CSV table of C-alpha atoms in Angstrom, one decimal:
chain,number,residue,atom,x,y,z
O,1,GLN,CA,13.3,-20.3,-11.5
O,2,VAL,CA,12.3,-17.9,-8.7
O,3,THR,CA,10.8,-19.4,-5.6
O,4,LEU,CA,10.1,-18.1,-2.1
O,5,ARG,CA,9.1,-20.1,1.0
O,6,GLU,CA,8.0,-18.8,4.4
O,7,SER,CA,8.7,-20.7,7.6
O,8,GLY,CA,7.9,-20.1,11.2
O,9,PRO,CA,5.7,-21.2,14.1
O,10,ALA,CA,2.1,-22.1,13.4
O,11,LEU,CA,1.0,-21.1,16.9
O,12,VAL,CA,2.2,-18.2,19.1
O,13,GLU,CA,1.0,-17.1,22.4
O,14,PRO,CA,-0.2,-13.5,23.0
O,15,THR,CA,2.6,-11.0,24.0
O,16,GLN,CA,5.3,-13.3,22.5
O,17,THR,CA,7.6,-12.4,19.6
O,18,LEU,CA,6.9,-14.0,16.2
O,19,THR,CA,9.9,-14.7,14.0
O,20,LEU,CA,9.3,-15.6,10.3
O,21,THR,CA,11.9,-16.6,7.7
O,22,CYS,CA,11.6,-16.2,4.0
O,23,THR,CA,14.0,-18.4,2.1
O,24,PHE,CA,14.3,-17.7,-1.6
O,25,SER,CA,16.1,-18.9,-4.7
O,26,GLY,CA,16.4,-17.9,-8.3
O,27,PHE,CA,17.5,-14.3,-7.5
O,28,SER,CA,19.8,-12.5,-5.1
O,29,LEU,CA,19.1,-9.7,-2.7
O,30,SER,CA,22.5,-8.3,-3.5
O,31,THR,CA,21.3,-7.6,-7.0
O,32,ARG,CA,20.9,-3.9,-7.5
O,33,LYS,CA,17.4,-2.6,-6.9
O,34,MET,CA,16.0,-5.9,-5.8
O,35,CYS,CA,13.4,-5.9,-2.9
O,36,VAL,CA,11.5,-8.4,-0.7
O,37,SER,CA,8.4,-7.6,1.2
O,38,TRP,CA,6.3,-9.2,3.8
O,39,ILE,CA,2.5,-9.2,3.4
O,40,ARG,CA,-0.2,-10.8,5.5
O,41,GLN,CA,-3.8,-11.8,4.9
O,42,THR,CA,-6.3,-12.0,7.6
O,43,PRO,CA,-8.9,-14.7,7.9
O,44,GLY,CA,-11.3,-12.2,6.5
O,45,LYS,CA,-9.1,-12.1,3.4
O,46,ALA,CA,-7.8,-8.5,3.7
O,47,LEU,CA,-4.2,-8.1,2.4
O,48,GLU,CA,-1.9,-5.9,4.4
O,49,TRP,CA,1.7,-4.9,3.4
O,50,LEU,CA,4.0,-5.1,6.4
O,51,ALA,CA,7.6,-4.3,5.5
O,52,ARG,CA,10.2,-4.2,2.7
O,53,ILE,CA,13.9,-4.6,2.6
O,54,ASP,CA,16.0,-3.5,-0.4
O,55,TRP,CA,19.3,-4.8,-1.9
O,56,ASP,CA,21.1,-1.9,-0.2
O,57,ASN,CA,19.6,-2.8,3.3
O,58,ASP,CA,17.1,0.1,3.2
O,59,LYS,CA,14.0,-0.8,5.2
O,60,TYR,CA,10.4,0.4,5.2
O,61,TYR,CA,7.6,-0.4,7.5
O,62,SER,CA,3.8,-0.3,7.8
O,63,THR,CA,2.8,2.9,9.4
O,64,SER,CA,0.5,1.2,12.0
O,65,LEU,CA,2.9,-1.6,12.9
O,66,LYS,CA,6.3,0.0,12.6
O,67,THR,CA,7.0,-0.1,16.3
O,68,ARG,CA,6.5,-3.8,16.4
O,69,LEU,CA,8.2,-4.9,13.2
O,70,THR,CA,11.8,-5.6,12.3
O,71,ILE,CA,13.0,-6.8,8.9
O,72,SER,CA,16.5,-8.1,8.1
O,73,LYS,CA,18.3,-10.1,5.5
O,74,ASP,CA,21.1,-12.6,5.3
O,75,THR,CA,22.2,-12.4,1.7
O,76,SER,CA,24.6,-15.3,2.0
O,77,LYS,CA,21.7,-17.6,3.0
O,78,ASN,CA,19.1,-16.0,0.6
O,79,GLN,CA,16.9,-15.3,3.6
O,80,VAL,CA,14.7,-12.4,4.8
O,81,VAL,CA,13.5,-12.4,8.4
O,82,LEU,CA,10.6,-10.6,9.9
O,83,THR,CA,10.0,-10.3,13.6
O,84,VAL,CA,6.8,-9.1,15.2
O,85,THR,CA,6.9,-8.3,18.8
O,86,ASN,CA,4.0,-8.4,21.4
O,87,VAL,CA,1.7,-10.4,19.2
O,88,ASP,CA,-2.1,-10.3,19.7
O,89,PRO,CA,-4.9,-12.5,18.4
O,90,VAL,CA,-5.5,-9.8,15.7
O,91,ASP,CA,-2.1,-10.8,14.3
O,92,THR,CA,-3.6,-14.2,13.3
O,93,ALA,CA,-3.1,-14.3,9.5
O,94,THR,CA,-1.3,-16.0,6.7
O,95,TYR,CA,2.0,-14.4,6.2
O,96,TYR,CA,3.6,-14.1,2.8
O,97,CYS,CA,6.9,-12.9,1.5
O,98,ALA,CA,7.0,-11.6,-2.0
O,99,ARG,CA,9.6,-10.2,-4.4
O,100,SER,CA,9.6,-6.8,-6.2
O,101,PRO,CA,12.1,-7.1,-9.1
O,102,SER,CA,13.2,-3.5,-8.8
O,103,VAL,CA,12.7,-0.3,-6.8
O,104,ASN,CA,11.4,1.0,-10.1
O,105,LYS,CA,8.9,-1.9,-10.4
O,106,LEU,CA,7.4,-2.4,-7.0
O,107,ASP,CA,4.6,-4.8,-7.8
O,108,PHE,CA,5.0,-8.3,-6.3
O,109,ASP,CA,5.8,-10.7,-9.1
O,110,TYR,CA,6.6,-13.8,-7.1
O,111,TRP,CA,5.1,-14.8,-3.8
O,112,GLY,CA,5.7,-17.6,-1.4
O,113,GLN,CA,2.9,-20.1,-0.6
O,114,GLY,CA,2.3,-18.4,2.8
O,115,THR,CA,2.4,-19.6,6.3
O,116,LEU,CA,-0.6,-19.5,8.7
O,117,VAL,CA,0.2,-18.1,12.1
O,118,THR,CA,-2.4,-18.3,14.9
O,119,VAL,CA,-2.0,-16.2,17.9
O,120,SER,CA,-3.8,-17.8,20.9
O,121,SER,CA,-3.2,-18.9,24.4
J,1,ASP,CA,-2.3,6.0,3.8
J,2,ILE,CA,-3.9,5.7,0.4
J,3,GLN,CA,-7.2,3.9,0.5
J,4,MET,CA,-8.0,1.5,-2.3
J,5,THR,CA,-11.7,0.7,-2.8
J,6,GLN,CA,-13.1,-2.1,-4.9
J,7,SER,CA,-16.8,-2.7,-5.4
J,8,PRO,CA,-18.9,-4.7,-5.4
J,9,SER,CA,-17.5,-7.4,-3.1
J,10,THR,CA,-19.0,-10.1,-5.3
J,11,LEU,CA,-19.6,-10.2,-9.0
J,12,SER,CA,-21.5,-12.9,-11.0
J,13,ALA,CA,-20.7,-13.6,-14.6
J,14,SER,CA,-21.0,-16.4,-17.2
J,15,VAL,CA,-18.4,-18.4,-18.9
J,16,GLY,CA,-17.6,-16.7,-22.2
J,17,GLY,CA,-18.8,-13.4,-20.9
J,18,ARG,CA,-16.9,-10.2,-20.3
J,19,VAL,CA,-16.5,-8.5,-16.9
J,20,THR,CA,-15.0,-5.2,-15.7
J,21,ILE,CA,-13.8,-4.7,-12.2
J,22,THR,CA,-13.2,-1.3,-10.8
J,23,CYS,CA,-10.7,0.0,-8.3
J,24,ARG,CA,-10.6,3.6,-6.9
J,25,ALA,CA,-7.7,5.2,-5.0
J,26,SER,CA,-8.3,7.9,-2.4
J,27,GLN,CA,-5.7,10.1,-4.1
J,28,SER,CA,-3.8,10.1,-7.4
J,29,ILE,CA,-1.4,7.2,-7.8
J,30,SER,CA,-0.6,7.9,-11.5
J,31,THR,CA,-0.3,4.4,-13.0
J,32,TRP,CA,1.4,2.7,-10.0
J,33,LEU,CA,-1.2,0.0,-9.7
J,34,ALA,CA,-1.2,-3.8,-9.9
J,35,TRP,CA,-3.9,-6.4,-10.2
J,36,TYR,CA,-3.7,-9.8,-8.6
J,37,GLN,CA,-5.8,-13.0,-8.9
J,38,GLN,CA,-6.1,-15.3,-5.9
J,39,LYS,CA,-7.6,-18.7,-5.7
J,40,PRO,CA,-8.5,-20.5,-2.4
J,41,GLY,CA,-5.5,-21.6,-0.5
J,42,LYS,CA,-3.1,-20.0,-2.9
J,43,ALA,CA,-0.9,-16.9,-2.9
J,44,PRO,CA,-2.0,-13.9,-5.1
J,45,LYS,CA,-0.8,-14.0,-8.6
J,46,LEU,CA,0.3,-10.9,-10.5
J,47,LEU,CA,-1.7,-10.2,-13.6
J,48,ILE,CA,-1.2,-6.5,-14.4
J,49,TYR,CA,1.4,-4.0,-13.3
J,50,ASP,CA,1.8,-0.3,-14.0
J,51,ALA,CA,-2.0,-0.2,-14.5
J,52,SER,CA,-2.0,-1.7,-18.0
J,53,SER,CA,1.1,-3.9,-18.5
J,54,LEU,CA,0.4,-7.6,-18.8
J,55,GLU,CA,2.6,-9.7,-16.7
J,56,SER,CA,4.5,-12.4,-18.7
J,57,GLY,CA,2.6,-15.6,-19.1
J,58,VAL,CA,-0.8,-14.0,-18.3
J,59,PRO,CA,-3.5,-14.6,-21.0
J,60,SER,CA,-4.3,-11.7,-23.2
J,61,ARG,CA,-8.0,-11.8,-22.2
J,62,PHE,CA,-6.9,-9.9,-19.1
J,63,SER,CA,-6.4,-6.1,-19.6
J,64,GLY,CA,-6.0,-3.1,-17.3
J,65,SER,CA,-6.6,0.6,-17.8
J,66,GLY,CA,-6.8,3.8,-15.9
J,67,SER,CA,-4.7,6.4,-14.2
J,68,GLY,CA,-4.9,8.8,-11.4
J,69,THR,CA,-7.7,7.5,-9.1
J,70,GLU,CA,-9.8,5.2,-11.4
J,71,PHE,CA,-8.7,1.9,-12.7
J,72,THR,CA,-10.3,-1.1,-14.3
J,73,LEU,CA,-9.5,-4.7,-14.9
J,74,THR,CA,-11.3,-6.3,-17.8
J,75,ILE,CA,-11.5,-10.0,-18.5
J,76,SER,CA,-12.9,-10.8,-21.9
J,77,SER,CA,-14.3,-14.3,-22.8
J,78,LEU,CA,-14.3,-15.6,-19.2
J,79,GLN,CA,-12.9,-19.1,-18.7
J,80,PRO,CA,-13.8,-21.4,-15.8
J,81,ASP,CA,-10.3,-20.9,-14.4
J,82,ASP,CA,-10.9,-17.1,-14.1
J,83,PHE,CA,-13.4,-17.5,-11.2
J,84,ALA,CA,-11.4,-16.3,-8.3
J,85,THR,CA,-10.9,-13.2,-6.1
J,86,TYR,CA,-9.2,-10.1,-7.6
J,87,TYR,CA,-7.3,-7.5,-5.7
J,88,CYS,CA,-5.8,-4.1,-6.7
J,89,GLN,CA,-2.7,-2.7,-5.1
J,90,GLN,CA,-1.1,0.7,-5.2
J,91,TYR,CA,2.7,1.1,-5.0
J,92,SER,CA,2.7,4.9,-5.6
J,93,SER,CA,3.6,5.6,-2.0
J,94,LEU,CA,4.4,3.7,1.2
J,95,PRO,CA,2.7,2.0,2.9
J,96,TYR,CA,1.5,-0.1,-0.1
J,97,THR,CA,-2.2,-0.8,0.2
J,98,PHE,CA,-4.6,-3.3,-1.3
J,99,GLY,CA,-8.3,-3.1,-2.2
J,100,GLN,CA,-10.6,-5.4,-0.2
J,101,GLY,CA,-11.0,-7.8,-3.2
J,102,ILE,CA,-13.8,-8.8,-5.5
J,103,LYS,CA,-14.9,-12.4,-5.7
J,104,LEU,CA,-15.9,-13.4,-9.2
J,105,GLU,CA,-18.5,-16.1,-9.2
J,106,ILE,CA,-20.0,-18.2,-11.9
J,107,LYS,CA,-23.6,-17.1,-12.8
């Protein structure tokens, strides 16, 4: 059974760094062609893909946010971590991690329940 | 970035009816398109991938079609559980992008 769960702070002050952790089970990121992405959803409900990390540690980022994002994985802990630097109130959103079962099948077949992050002083 | 456009933003339909939702890409994405259903307070759920392939466990009343820049999601015989928001997403090229979503309401 595949599950993903996001964790991180609910409230972050502007200019700080946000660190989010995705802990998953039921699959391994050491499996060939497996990928995990981070996606966020604003209060207005728009969905925005942020970053992806592959089984071989290849990493991909949103064009508009790439200078502020870092994605990493700890295969032994079944975790993927996303950091967002210099946060702003516009970064307020529900952050999801999601699995793509293969680099040849890049839809998101399993999602975490999401974690709401509010950026405010 | 490839822009995904869904319209209208809200659609009303009746239980037992049939509805078709449209998604347009700003450039050709072949069939690299997925459809998701989202209910309030929940994560999106994959319904269709590769434009027309039904995800395992998804009822057969859901179907997808299209290629290039024009895609449709059809729900036949609407059930009360189907009233939700539907998003399309392209994975033809990075960055992946989503449509703005269509909220399906009960008429």
